[in-house]
PDB file of C-alpha atoms and ligand atoms in Angstrom:
ATOM      1  CA  MET A 341      72.046-100.284 -57.236  1.00  0.00           C
ATOM      2  CA  TYR A 342      73.385-102.687 -59.869  1.00  0.00           C
ATOM      3  CA  ASP A 343      73.523-106.475 -59.509  1.00  0.00           C
ATOM      4  CA  VAL A 344      77.083-107.656 -60.114  1.00  0.00           C
ATOM      5  CA  TYR A 345      78.094-110.715 -62.155  1.00  0.00           C
ATOM      6  CA  GLY A 346      81.388-111.751 -63.684  1.00  0.00           C
ATOM      7  CA  VAL A 347      83.732-114.396 -64.990  1.00  0.00           C
ATOM      8  CA  ILE A 348      86.449-115.863 -62.766  1.00  0.00           C
ATOM      9  CA  GLY A 349      89.475-117.438 -64.428  1.00  0.00           C
ATOM     10  CA  TYR A 350      93.196-117.085 -65.073  1.00  0.00           C
ATOM     11  CA  PRO A 351      93.903-115.572 -67.539  1.00  0.00           C
ATOM     12  CA  VAL A 352      90.535-114.027 -68.333  1.00  0.00           C
ATOM     13  CA  LYS A 353      91.083-110.426 -69.450  1.00  0.00           C
ATOM     14  CA  HIS A 354      90.264-111.229 -73.081  1.00  0.00           C
ATOM     15  CA  SER A 355      87.062-113.141 -72.317  1.00  0.00           C
ATOM     16  CA  LEU A 356      84.155-112.552 -74.704  1.00  0.00           C
ATOM     17  CA  SER A 357      81.577-113.320 -71.991  1.00  0.00           C
ATOM     18  CA  PRO A 358      81.103-109.614 -71.024  1.00  0.00           C
ATOM     19  CA  VAL A 359      79.882-108.982 -74.593  1.00  0.00           C
ATOM     20  CA  ILE A 360      77.137-111.614 -74.217  1.00  0.00           C
ATOM     21  CA  HIS A 361      76.059-110.767 -70.689  1.00  0.00           C
ATOM     22  CA  ASN A 362      76.187-106.963 -70.629  1.00  0.00           C
ATOM     23  CA  LEU A 363      74.165-106.802 -73.840  1.00  0.00           C
ATOM     24  CA  GLY A 364      71.834-109.511 -72.526  1.00  0.00           C
ATOM     25  CA  PHE A 365      71.172-107.568 -69.302  1.00  0.00           C
ATOM     26  CA  LYS A 366      70.507-104.404 -71.320  1.00  0.00           C
ATOM     27  CA  LEU A 367      68.066-106.169 -73.662  1.00  0.00           C
ATOM     28  CA  LEU A 368      66.274-107.687 -70.655  1.00  0.00           C
ATOM     29  CA  GLY A 369      65.999-104.186 -69.141  1.00  0.00           C
ATOM     30  CA  LEU A 370      67.973-105.178 -66.039  1.00  0.00           C
ATOM     31  CA  LYS A 371      70.251-102.978 -63.937  1.00  0.00           C
ATOM     32  CA  SER A 372      73.070-105.529 -63.867  1.00  0.00           C
ATOM     33  CA  VAL A 373      76.720-105.414 -64.798  1.00  0.00           C
ATOM     34  CA  TYR A 374      79.193-108.186 -65.747  1.00  0.00           C
ATOM     35  CA  GLY A 375      82.954-107.894 -65.341  1.00  0.00           C
ATOM     36  CA  THR A 376      86.096-110.000 -65.412  1.00  0.00           C
ATOM     37  CA  PHE A 377      87.763-111.305 -62.262  1.00  0.00           C
ATOM     38  CA  GLU A 378      91.275-112.430 -63.101  1.00  0.00           C
ATOM     39  CA  VAL A 379      92.296-114.390 -60.014  1.00  0.00           C
ATOM     40  CA  SER A 380      95.665-116.108 -59.659  1.00  0.00           C
ATOM     41  CA  PRO A 381      95.665-119.665 -58.227  1.00  0.00           C
ATOM     42  CA  GLU A 382      97.076-118.591 -54.837  1.00  0.00           C
ATOM     43  CA  ASN A 383      94.220-116.086 -54.377  1.00  0.00           C
ATOM     44  CA  PHE A 384      91.424-118.358 -55.609  1.00  0.00           C
ATOM     45  CA  GLU A 385      90.127-119.467 -52.203  1.00  0.00           C
ATOM     46  CA  GLN A 386      89.968-115.892 -50.890  1.00  0.00           C
ATOM     47  CA  ALA A 387      88.144-114.813 -54.039  1.00  0.00           C
ATOM     48  CA  VAL A 388      85.506-117.532 -53.677  1.00  0.00           C
ATOM     49  CA  ILE A 389      84.946-116.642 -50.023  1.00  0.00           C
ATOM     50  CA  GLY A 390      84.474-113.041 -51.183  1.00  0.00           C
ATOM     51  CA  ILE A 391      81.584-113.899 -53.550  1.00  0.00           C
ATOM     52  CA  LYS A 392      78.994-113.875 -50.753  1.00  0.00           C
ATOM     53  CA  ALA A 393      80.612-111.021 -48.828  1.00  0.00           C
ATOM     54  CA  LEU A 394      80.651-108.776 -51.896  1.00  0.00           C
ATOM     55  CA  GLY A 395      77.060-109.596 -52.822  1.00  0.00           C
ATOM     56  CA  ILE A 396      77.961-110.953 -56.275  1.00  0.00           C
ATOM     57  CA  GLN A 397      74.854-112.521 -57.849  1.00  0.00           C
ATOM     58  CA  GLY A 398      76.441-115.007 -60.231  1.00  0.00           C
ATOM     59  CA  LEU A 399      79.658-116.113 -61.858  1.00  0.00           C
ATOM     60  CA  SER A 400      80.886-117.770 -65.001  1.00  0.00           C
ATOM     61  CA  VAL A 401      83.812-120.058 -64.185  1.00  0.00           C
ATOM     62  CA  THR A 402      86.520-120.713 -66.715  1.00  0.00           C
ATOM     63  CA  VAL A 403      89.975-122.286 -67.073  1.00  0.00           C
ATOM     64  CA  PRO A 404      91.576-123.375 -64.746  1.00  0.00           C
ATOM     65  CA  TYR A 405      88.848-123.322 -62.067  1.00  0.00           C
ATOM     66  CA  LYS A 406      85.906-125.398 -63.372  1.00  0.00           C
ATOM     67  CA  GLU A 407      86.833-128.348 -61.139  1.00  0.00           C
ATOM     68  CA  ARG A 408      88.512-126.482 -58.290  1.00  0.00           C
ATOM     69  CA  ILE A 409      85.433-124.379 -57.518  1.00  0.00           C
ATOM     70  CA  MET A 410      83.274-127.440 -56.819  1.00  0.00           C
ATOM     71  CA  LYS A 411      84.367-128.005 -53.220  1.00  0.00           C
ATOM     72  CA  TYR A 412      83.360-124.441 -52.242  1.00  0.00           C
ATOM     73  CA  LEU A 413      79.760-124.719 -53.442  1.00  0.00           C
ATOM     74  CA  ASP A 414      76.686-125.301 -51.222  1.00  0.00           C
ATOM     75  CA  GLU A 415      74.923-127.361 -53.886  1.00  0.00           C
ATOM     76  CA  ILE A 416      75.928-128.865 -57.218  1.00  0.00           C
ATOM     77  CA  TYR A 417      73.334-129.619 -59.851  1.00  0.00           C
ATOM     78  CA  LYS A 418      73.338-133.312 -60.894  1.00  0.00           C
ATOM     79  CA  THR A 419      74.554-132.743 -64.473  1.00  0.00           C
ATOM     80  CA  SER A 420      77.568-130.769 -63.235  1.00  0.00           C
ATOM     81  CA  SER A 421      78.644-133.549 -60.869  1.00  0.00           C
ATOM     82  CA  GLU A 422      78.221-136.111 -63.639  1.00  0.00           C
ATOM     83  CA  ILE A 423      80.374-134.031 -65.997  1.00  0.00           C
ATOM     84  CA  GLY A 424      82.772-133.241 -63.144  1.00  0.00           C
ATOM     85  CA  ALA A 425      82.925-129.501 -63.822  1.00  0.00           C
ATOM     86  CA  VAL A 426      81.025-126.325 -62.945  1.00  0.00           C
ATOM     87  CA  ASN A 427      81.070-123.341 -65.304  1.00  0.00           C
ATOM     88  CA  THR A 428      78.222-121.374 -63.706  1.00  0.00           C
ATOM     89  CA  VAL A 429      77.572-120.250 -60.143  1.00  0.00           C
ATOM     90  CA  VAL A 430      74.173-118.884 -59.142  1.00  0.00           C
ATOM     91  CA  VAL A 431      73.996-117.094 -55.776  1.00  0.00           C
ATOM     92  CA  GLU A 432      70.580-117.665 -54.237  1.00  0.00           C
ATOM     93  CA  GLU A 433      69.676-116.601 -50.703  1.00  0.00           C
ATOM     94  CA  GLY A 434      73.360-116.536 -49.802  1.00  0.00           C
ATOM     95  CA  ARG A 435      73.999-120.058 -51.139  1.00  0.00           C
ATOM     96  CA  LEU A 436      76.365-120.895 -53.992  1.00  0.00           C
ATOM     97  CA  LEU A 437      74.751-123.243 -56.538  1.00  0.00           C
ATOM     98  CA  GLY A 438      76.846-124.899 -59.258  1.00  0.00           C
ATOM     99  CA  PHE A 439      75.697-125.647 -62.811  1.00  0.00           C
ATOM    100  CA  ASN A 440      77.249-126.660 -66.116  1.00  0.00           C
ATOM    101  CA  THR A 441      75.972-124.953 -69.259  1.00  0.00           C
ATOM    102  CA  ASP A 442      78.819-126.009 -71.600  1.00  0.00           C
ATOM    103  CA  TRP A 443      77.049-129.231 -72.589  1.00  0.00           C
ATOM    104  CA  ILE A 444      73.871-127.284 -73.356  1.00  0.00           C
ATOM    105  CA  GLY A 445      75.977-124.936 -75.516  1.00  0.00           C
ATOM    106  CA  VAL A 446      77.175-127.952 -77.527  1.00  0.00           C
ATOM    107  CA  LEU A 447      73.662-129.338 -78.008  1.00  0.00           C
ATOM    108  CA  LYS A 448      72.174-125.958 -78.989  1.00  0.00           C
ATOM    109  CA  ALA A 449      74.972-125.355 -81.499  1.00  0.00           C
ATOM    110  CA  PHE A 450      74.073-128.628 -83.250  1.00  0.00           C
ATOM    111  CA  GLU A 451      70.346-127.958 -82.952  1.00  0.00           C
ATOM    112  CA  GLU A 452      70.626-124.465 -84.452  1.00  0.00           C
ATOM    113  CA  ASN A 453      72.506-125.943 -87.417  1.00  0.00           C
ATOM    114  CA  GLY A 454      69.753-128.510 -87.911  1.00  0.00           C
ATOM    115  CA  ILE A 455      72.087-131.434 -87.159  1.00  0.00           C
ATOM    116  CA  SER A 456      70.901-134.361 -85.076  1.00  0.00           C
ATOM    117  CA  LEU A 457      73.421-136.383 -83.064  1.00  0.00           C
ATOM    118  CA  LYS A 458      70.957-139.225 -82.491  1.00  0.00           C
ATOM    119  CA  GLY A 459      72.193-142.558 -83.837  1.00  0.00           C
ATOM    120  CA  LYS A 460      75.392-140.980 -85.234  1.00  0.00           C
ATOM    121  CA  GLN A 461      78.995-142.160 -85.094  1.00  0.00           C
ATOM    122  CA  VAL A 462      80.862-139.342 -83.371  1.00  0.00           C
ATOM    123  CA  VAL A 463      84.604-138.828 -83.021  1.00  0.00           C
ATOM    124  CA  VAL A 464      85.809-136.552 -80.211  1.00  0.00           C
ATOM    125  CA  ILE A 465      89.406-135.307 -80.310  1.00  0.00           C
ATOM    126  CA  GLY A 466      90.693-134.459 -76.825  1.00  0.00           C
ATOM    127  CA  ALA A 467      89.858-135.497 -73.282  1.00  0.00           C
ATOM    128  CA  GLY A 468      90.310-132.288 -71.280  1.00  0.00           C
ATOM    129  CA  GLY A 469      87.694-130.258 -69.414  1.00  0.00           C
ATOM    130  CA  ALA A 470      85.798-129.151 -72.518  1.00  0.00           C
ATOM    131  CA  ALA A 471      85.762-132.706 -73.907  1.00  0.00           C
ATOM    132  CA  LYS A 472      83.928-133.924 -70.794  1.00  0.00           C
ATOM    133  CA  ALA A 473      80.992-131.584 -71.516  1.00  0.00           C
ATOM    134  CA  VAL A 474      81.101-132.512 -75.217  1.00  0.00           C
ATOM    135  CA  VAL A 475      81.051-136.260 -74.580  1.00  0.00           C
ATOM    136  CA  TYR A 476      78.265-135.852 -72.010  1.00  0.00           C
ATOM    137  CA  ALA A 477      76.198-133.817 -74.507  1.00  0.00           C
ATOM    138  CA  VAL A 478      76.781-136.248 -77.366  1.00  0.00           C
ATOM    139  CA  LYS A 479      75.785-139.177 -75.165  1.00  0.00           C
ATOM    140  CA  GLU A 480      72.659-137.373 -73.914  1.00  0.00           C
ATOM    141  CA  ALA A 481      71.708-136.663 -77.525  1.00  0.00           C
ATOM    142  CA  GLY A 482      71.729-140.400 -78.250  1.00  0.00           C
ATOM    143  CA  ALA A 483      74.816-140.877 -80.439  1.00  0.00           C
ATOM    144  CA  LYS A 484      75.336-144.487 -81.557  1.00  0.00           C
ATOM    145  CA  GLU A 485      79.092-144.538 -80.909  1.00  0.00           C
ATOM    146  CA  ILE A 486      81.560-142.069 -79.370  1.00  0.00           C
ATOM    147  CA  VAL A 487      85.231-142.633 -80.214  1.00  0.00           C
ATOM    148  CA  ILE A 488      87.726-140.588 -78.184  1.00  0.00           C
ATOM    149  CA  TYR A 489      91.297-139.800 -79.245  1.00  0.00           C
ATOM    150  CA  ASN A 490      93.606-137.977 -76.839  1.00  0.00           C
ATOM    151  CA  ARG A 491      97.342-137.288 -76.796  1.00  0.00           C
ATOM    152  CA  THR A 492      97.504-138.693 -73.255  1.00  0.00           C
ATOM    153  CA  TYR A 493      95.827-142.050 -73.852  1.00  0.00           C
ATOM    154  CA  GLN A 494      94.946-142.707 -70.199  1.00  0.00           C
ATOM    155  CA  LYS A 495      92.692-139.625 -70.151  1.00  0.00           C
ATOM    156  CA  ALA A 496      90.840-140.925 -73.226  1.00  0.00           C
ATOM    157  CA  VAL A 497      90.367-144.262 -71.445  1.00  0.00           C
ATOM    158  CA  GLU A 498      88.985-142.573 -68.302  1.00  0.00           C
ATOM    159  CA  LEU A 499      86.594-140.336 -70.243  1.00  0.00           C
ATOM    160  CA  ALA A 500      85.407-143.248 -72.372  1.00  0.00           C
ATOM    161  CA  GLN A 501      84.822-145.408 -69.280  1.00  0.00           C
ATOM    162  CA  LYS A 502      82.816-142.665 -67.602  1.00  0.00           C
ATOM    163  CA  PHE A 503      80.393-142.112 -70.478  1.00  0.00           C
ATOM    164  CA  GLY A 504      80.543-145.340 -72.444  1.00  0.00           C
ATOM    165  CA  GLY A 505      82.812-144.295 -75.307  1.00  0.00           C
ATOM    166  CA  VAL A 506      85.629-146.073 -77.145  1.00  0.00           C
ATOM    167  CA  PRO A 507      89.205-144.826 -76.494  1.00  0.00           C
ATOM    168  CA  LYS A 508      91.693-144.926 -79.359  1.00  0.00           C
ATOM    169  CA  PRO A 509      95.455-144.194 -79.386  1.00  0.00           C
ATOM    170  CA  TRP A 510      96.585-140.752 -80.577  1.00  0.00           C
ATOM    171  CA  ASP A 511      98.833-142.201 -83.293  1.00  0.00           C
ATOM    172  CA  GLU A 512      95.747-143.745 -84.938  1.00  0.00           C
ATOM    173  CA  LEU A 513      93.949-140.403 -85.269  1.00  0.00           C
ATOM    174  CA  ASN A 514      94.749-140.246 -88.984  1.00  0.00           C
ATOM    175  CA  LYS A 515      92.572-143.362 -89.430  1.00  0.00           C
ATOM    176  CA  ALA A 516      89.537-141.777 -87.715  1.00  0.00           C
ATOM    177  CA  GLU A 517      86.208-142.229 -89.434  1.00  0.00           C
ATOM    178  CA  GLY A 518      82.558-141.544 -88.673  1.00  0.00           C
ATOM    179  CA  GLU A 519      79.845-138.996 -89.397  1.00  0.00           C
ATOM    180  CA  ILE A 520      80.573-136.155 -86.965  1.00  0.00           C
ATOM    181  CA  ILE A 521      83.991-135.017 -85.689  1.00  0.00           C
ATOM    182  CA  ILE A 522      84.407-132.627 -82.748  1.00  0.00           C
ATOM    183  CA  GLN A 523      87.792-131.008 -82.060  1.00  0.00           C
ATOM    184  CA  THR A 524      88.114-130.089 -78.354  1.00  0.00           C
ATOM    185  CA  THR A 525      91.887-129.682 -77.858  1.00  0.00           C
ATOM    186  CA  SER A 526      93.635-126.308 -77.718  1.00  0.00           C
ATOM    187  CA  VAL A 527      95.553-127.121 -80.918  1.00  0.00           C
ATOM    188  CA  GLY A 528      94.834-124.334 -83.421  1.00  0.00           C
ATOM    189  CA  LEU A 529      94.295-121.698 -80.743  1.00  0.00           C
ATOM    190  CA  ASN A 530      95.900-118.521 -82.109  1.00  0.00           C
ATOM    191  CA  SER A 531      97.843-120.647 -84.590  1.00  0.00           C
ATOM    192  CA  LYS A 532      97.506-122.259 -88.011  1.00  0.00           C
ATOM    193  CA  GLU A 533      97.949-125.799 -86.638  1.00  0.00           C
ATOM    194  CA  SER A 534      95.367-128.530 -87.113  1.00  0.00           C
ATOM    195  CA  VAL A 535      95.191-131.822 -85.189  1.00  0.00           C
ATOM    196  CA  VAL A 536      94.300-133.637 -88.423  1.00  0.00           C
ATOM    197  CA  GLY A 537      94.868-133.134 -92.127  1.00  0.00           C
ATOM    198  CA  PRO A 538      92.199-132.716 -94.849  1.00  0.00           C
ATOM    199  CA  GLU A 539      92.346-136.443 -95.744  1.00  0.00           C
ATOM    200  CA  VAL A 540      90.778-137.276 -92.351  1.00  0.00           C
ATOM    201  CA  LEU A 541      88.025-134.678 -92.663  1.00  0.00           C
ATOM    202  CA  LEU A 542      87.086-136.134 -96.031  1.00  0.00           C
ATOM    203  CA  ARG A 543      85.586-139.092 -94.097  1.00  0.00           C
ATOM    204  CA  PHE A 544      83.110-136.914 -92.115  1.00  0.00           C
ATOM    205  CA  LYS A 545      79.921-134.982 -92.881  1.00  0.00           C
ATOM    206  CA  VAL A 546      79.996-132.504 -89.973  1.00  0.00           C
ATOM    207  CA  ALA A 547      82.963-130.915 -88.159  1.00  0.00           C
ATOM    208  CA  MET A 548      82.909-128.763 -85.042  1.00  0.00           C
ATOM    209  CA  ASP A 549      85.887-126.960 -83.509  1.00  0.00           C
ATOM    210  CA  LEU A 550      85.687-125.616 -79.954  1.00  0.00           C
ATOM    211  CA  VAL A 551      88.547-123.212 -80.632  1.00  0.00           C
ATOM    212  CA  TYR A 552      87.165-119.820 -81.735  1.00  0.00           C
ATOM    213  CA  SER A 553      90.351-117.777 -82.047  1.00  0.00           C
ATOM    214  CA  PRO A 554      90.777-117.673 -85.000  1.00  0.00           C
ATOM    215  CA  LEU A 555      87.099-118.077 -85.805  1.00  0.00           C
ATOM    216  CA  LYS A 556      87.871-120.102 -88.924  1.00  0.00           C
ATOM    217  CA  THR A 557      90.557-122.496 -87.681  1.00  0.00           C
ATOM    218  CA  THR A 558      92.686-124.525 -90.091  1.00  0.00           C
ATOM    219  CA  PHE A 559      90.727-127.603 -88.925  1.00  0.00           C
ATOM    220  CA  LEU A 560      87.460-125.947 -90.050  1.00  0.00           C
ATOM    221  CA  THR A 561      89.045-124.664 -93.273  1.00  0.00           C
ATOM    222  CA  TYR A 562      90.096-128.235 -94.195  1.00  0.00           C
ATOM    223  CA  ALA A 563      86.633-129.511 -93.210  1.00  0.00           C
ATOM    224  CA  GLU A 564      84.889-126.949 -95.399  1.00  0.00           C
ATOM    225  CA  GLU A 565      87.206-127.740 -98.326  1.00  0.00           C
ATOM    226  CA  LYS A 566      86.274-131.406 -97.999  1.00  0.00           C
ATOM    227  CA  GLY A 567      82.534-130.649 -98.057  1.00  0.00           C
ATOM    228  CA  CYS A 568      81.711-130.919 -94.343  1.00  0.00           C
ATOM    229  CA  LYS A 569      79.102-128.762 -92.689  1.00  0.00           C
ATOM    230  CA  VAL A 570      81.090-126.758 -90.102  1.00  0.00           C
ATOM    231  CA  ILE A 571      80.230-125.423 -86.637  1.00  0.00           C
ATOM    232  CA  ASP A 572      82.624-122.871 -85.131  1.00  0.00           C
ATOM    233  CA  GLY A 573      83.465-122.605 -81.416  1.00  0.00           C
ATOM    234  CA  LEU A 574      81.711-119.275 -80.964  1.00  0.00           C
ATOM    235  CA  GLN A 575      78.337-120.985 -81.329  1.00  0.00           C
ATOM    236  CA  MET A 576      78.936-123.116 -78.231  1.00  0.00           C
ATOM    237  CA  LEU A 577      80.260-120.091 -76.336  1.00  0.00           C
ATOM    238  CA  PHE A 578      77.170-118.101 -77.278  1.00  0.00           C
ATOM    239  CA  TYR A 579      74.616-120.737 -76.249  1.00  0.00           C
ATOM    240  CA  GLN A 580      76.351-121.693 -72.992  1.00  0.00           C
ATOM    241  CA  GLY A 581      76.347-117.974 -72.116  1.00  0.00           C
ATOM    242  CA  ILE A 582      72.667-117.543 -72.962  1.00  0.00           C
ATOM    243  CA  GLU A 583      71.852-120.476 -70.683  1.00  0.00           C
ATOM    244  CA  GLN A 584      73.860-118.807 -67.892  1.00  0.00           C
ATOM    245  CA  LEU A 585      71.832-115.619 -68.353  1.00  0.00           C
ATOM    246  CA  ARG A 586      68.630-117.643 -68.041  1.00  0.00           C
ATOM    247  CA  LEU A 587      69.830-119.311 -64.833  1.00  0.00           C
ATOM    248  CA  TRP A 588      70.810-115.980 -63.266  1.00  0.00           C
ATOM    249  CA  THR A 589      67.822-113.873 -64.305  1.00  0.00           C
ATOM    250  CA  LYS A 590      65.096-116.564 -64.653  1.00  0.00           C
ATOM    251  CA  LYS A 591      64.151-114.701 -67.856  1.00  0.00           C
ATOM    252  CA  SER A 592      64.332-115.760 -71.501  1.00  0.00           C
ATOM    253  CA  LEU A 593      65.493-113.496 -74.307  1.00  0.00           C
ATOM    254  CA  SER A 594      63.364-112.990 -77.410  1.00  0.00           C
ATOM    255  CA  GLN A 595      64.567-114.397 -80.723  1.00  0.00           C
ATOM    256  CA  GLU A 596      65.297-110.835 -81.839  1.00  0.00           C
ATOM    257  CA  SER A 597      67.454-110.156 -78.753  1.00  0.00           C
ATOM    258  CA  LEU A 598      69.325-113.441 -79.287  1.00  0.00           C
ATOM    259  CA  SER A 599      70.139-112.414 -82.859  1.00  0.00           C
ATOM    260  CA  ILE A 600      71.376-108.991 -81.700  1.00  0.00           C
ATOM    261  CA  ILE A 601      73.730-110.576 -79.134  1.00  0.00           C
ATOM    262  CA  GLN A 602      74.999-113.208 -81.576  1.00  0.00           C
ATOM    263  CA  LYS A 603      75.673-110.566 -84.224  1.00  0.00           C
ATOM    264  CA  GLU A 604      77.556-108.401 -81.730  1.00  0.00           C
ATOM    265  CA  LEU A 605      79.610-111.382 -80.538  1.00  0.00           C
ATOM    266  CA  TYR A 606      80.747-112.200 -84.091  1.00  0.00           C
ATOM    267  CA  ALA A 607      81.425-108.496 -84.780  1.00  0.00           C
ATOM    268  CA  GLU A 608      83.565-108.254 -81.631  1.00  0.00           C
ATOM    269  CA  VAL A 609      85.616-111.302 -82.651  1.00  0.00           C
ATOM    270  CA  GLN A 610      86.107-109.857 -86.115  1.00  0.00           C
ATOM    271  CA  ARG A 611      87.246-106.520 -84.605  1.00  0.00           C
ATOM    272  CA  ARG A 612      89.715-108.329 -82.344  1.00  0.00           C
ATOM    273  CA  GLN A 613      91.032-110.519 -85.165  1.00  0.00           C
ATOM    274  CA  ALA A 614      91.346-107.645 -87.697  1.00  0.00           C
TER     275      ALA A 614
HETATM  276  P1  NAP B  20      92.198-128.604 -71.007  1.00  0.00           P
HETATM  277  O1  NAP B  20      91.339-129.195 -69.960  1.00  0.00           O
HETATM  278  O2  NAP B  20      93.511-128.002 -70.620  1.00  0.00           O
HETATM  279  O3  NAP B  20      92.464-129.770 -72.104  1.00  0.00           O
HETATM  280  C1  NAP B  20      93.312-129.532 -73.180  1.00  0.00           C
HETATM  281  C2  NAP B  20      93.168-130.664 -74.206  1.00  0.00           C
HETATM  282  O4  NAP B  20      93.978-130.336 -75.359  1.00  0.00           O
HETATM  283  C3  NAP B  20      93.662-132.017 -73.708  1.00  0.00           C
HETATM  284  O5  NAP B  20      92.929-133.038 -74.333  1.00  0.00           O
HETATM  285  C4  NAP B  20      95.126-132.002 -74.185  1.00  0.00           C
HETATM  286  O6  NAP B  20      95.683-133.300 -74.312  1.00  0.00           O
HETATM  287  C5  NAP B  20      94.953-131.385 -75.551  1.00  0.00           C
HETATM  288  N1  NAP B  20      96.180-130.787 -76.089  1.00  0.00           N
HETATM  289  C6  NAP B  20      96.785-129.645 -75.682  1.00  0.00           C
HETATM  290  N2  NAP B  20      97.886-129.413 -76.438  1.00  0.00           N
HETATM  291  C7  NAP B  20      97.963-130.431 -77.332  1.00  0.00           C
HETATM  292  C8  NAP B  20      98.858-130.760 -78.386  1.00  0.00           C
HETATM  293  N3  NAP B  20      99.906-129.975 -78.669  1.00  0.00           N
HETATM  294  N4  NAP B  20      98.626-131.864 -79.119  1.00  0.00           N
HETATM  295  C9  NAP B  20      97.561-132.663 -78.847  1.00  0.00           C
HETATM  296  N5  NAP B  20      96.660-132.409 -77.871  1.00  0.00           N
HETATM  297  C10 NAP B  20      96.871-131.315 -77.108  1.00  0.00           C
HETATM  298  O7  NAP B  20      91.438-127.451 -71.811  1.00  0.00           O
HETATM  299  P2  NAP B  20      89.874-127.374 -72.148  1.00  0.00           P
HETATM  300  O8  NAP B  20      89.182-126.628 -71.096  1.00  0.00           O
HETATM  301  O9  NAP B  20      89.416-128.737 -72.477  1.00  0.00           O
HETATM  302  O10 NAP B  20      89.870-126.441 -73.452  1.00  0.00           O
HETATM  303  C11 NAP B  20      90.329-126.919 -74.701  1.00  0.00           C
HETATM  304  C12 NAP B  20      90.038-125.894 -75.785  1.00  0.00           C
HETATM  305  O11 NAP B  20      88.633-125.703 -75.917  1.00  0.00           O
HETATM  306  C13 NAP B  20      90.623-124.507 -75.494  1.00  0.00           C
HETATM  307  O12 NAP B  20      91.145-123.974 -76.675  1.00  0.00           O
HETATM  308  C14 NAP B  20      89.406-123.698 -75.043  1.00  0.00           C
HETATM  309  O13 NAP B  20      89.546-122.318 -75.341  1.00  0.00           O
HETATM  310  C15 NAP B  20      88.310-124.333 -75.876  1.00  0.00           C
HETATM  311  N6  NAP B  20      86.975-124.188 -75.254  1.00  0.00           N
HETATM  312  C16 NAP B  20      85.981-123.615 -76.003  1.00  0.00           C
HETATM  313  C17 NAP B  20      84.717-123.492 -75.471  1.00  0.00           C
HETATM  314  C18 NAP B  20      83.627-122.865 -76.295  1.00  0.00           C
HETATM  315  O14 NAP B  20      82.603-122.451 -75.730  1.00  0.00           O
HETATM  316  N7  NAP B  20      83.778-122.803 -77.597  1.00  0.00           N
HETATM  317  C19 NAP B  20      84.444-123.951 -74.169  1.00  0.00           C
HETATM  318  C20 NAP B  20      85.469-124.547 -73.444  1.00  0.00           C
HETATM  319  C21 NAP B  20      86.747-124.656 -73.997  1.00  0.00           C
HETATM  320  P3  NAP B  20      96.439-133.968 -73.045  1.00  0.00           P
HETATM  321  O15 NAP B  20      95.354-134.555 -72.207  1.00  0.00           O
HETATM  322  O16 NAP B  20      97.321-134.973 -73.668  1.00  0.00           O
HETATM  323  O17 NAP B  20      97.191-132.877 -72.361  1.00  0.00           O
END
C-alpha cells in the first residue's frame, strides 16, 4: 500500500514538484507516491472534501488556491495565517493542517548562497501571493528596510502596511536602490522580458528572481552582467519542497540525498528547456 501525496493547482501539469518529492520518498526508503491534481475552480470544493475520503496524506497547494484552501482546513499554523497563504497541507489523524513553506524556501536560498538579509536594504518587486512569503521571510531575517514596488500600487501599500515595508509607485521602479533586489512578479515567465533594465541592477549587490522558466531570466542575466550575485527561482522551489517533505514524513534527508534531488531538479529543467 502506497501513501499518496500530490500538488493541487490549476494549471499544474508541468509542475516540477513530483521530481522533488518522488525522488525524496525513494531516498528516504518510503513507499509513497506524489502526483499532480489539476482541479478547475468549479471543482475545487469537491476536490478538497475528497482529500480525507481518498486517504491522501499530504498536498502541495499552488496557484490559484493558496488562499482559497484556508477556509477548508481544520488548523492553520501561525506563520501561514500571518502570511495569508497555505502552500502545504498535512493530513494527520483525519485533520487537515495548513502550513507555508515558501518563506522558508526564500530564507534557505539566501542561506545556502551565504547571503545574510540582516540589516540590509531590500527591494521587493511585486505584491502578489509569492511576494507575501518573500516580504515575511525578509522581515523575519531582520532586514533594515523593505521597499515594495507593484504595478497595482494599492497592493504594495497593503503588503507594506502588513509587514512594515515602504510602498513605492511602479513608475519610480527605475530609481530603485538598495543592496538586495527580489523579483516576484510573473514578468519574464517564458519570455525575454525584464521588469527593470541593467542600469537599475547596477545599484544592487544581490538579485533573486522567483521565476525559474527560463532558469536564467533576462532579469538575472542583466544582474550578472552588472556584477550582482544571483539566486535563481529554482532554489526557492527546491527548499520549500524539501521543507514540505519534512513536514509530511517527519524525516530529514542527508546532505548527499539533498544534492541528488537538487541535481535532478536542475537536470529536469534543462531537459524541458532544451
Ligand atoms: P500572483 O499572486 O498572481 O501575483 C502576480 C504579481 O505579478 C503581481 O504583483 C502582479 O502585479 C505582477 N504582474 C503580473 N504581470 C505583470 C506585468 N505585466 N507588469 C508588472 N507586474 C505584473 O502570482 P504569484 O503567486 O505571486 O507568482 C508570481 C511569480 O512567482 C510566478 O511567475 C510564479 O511562478 C513565481 N513563483 C515562484 C516560486 C518559486 O518557488 N520559485 C514560488 C511562488 C511563485 P499586479 O498586482 O499589479 O497584478
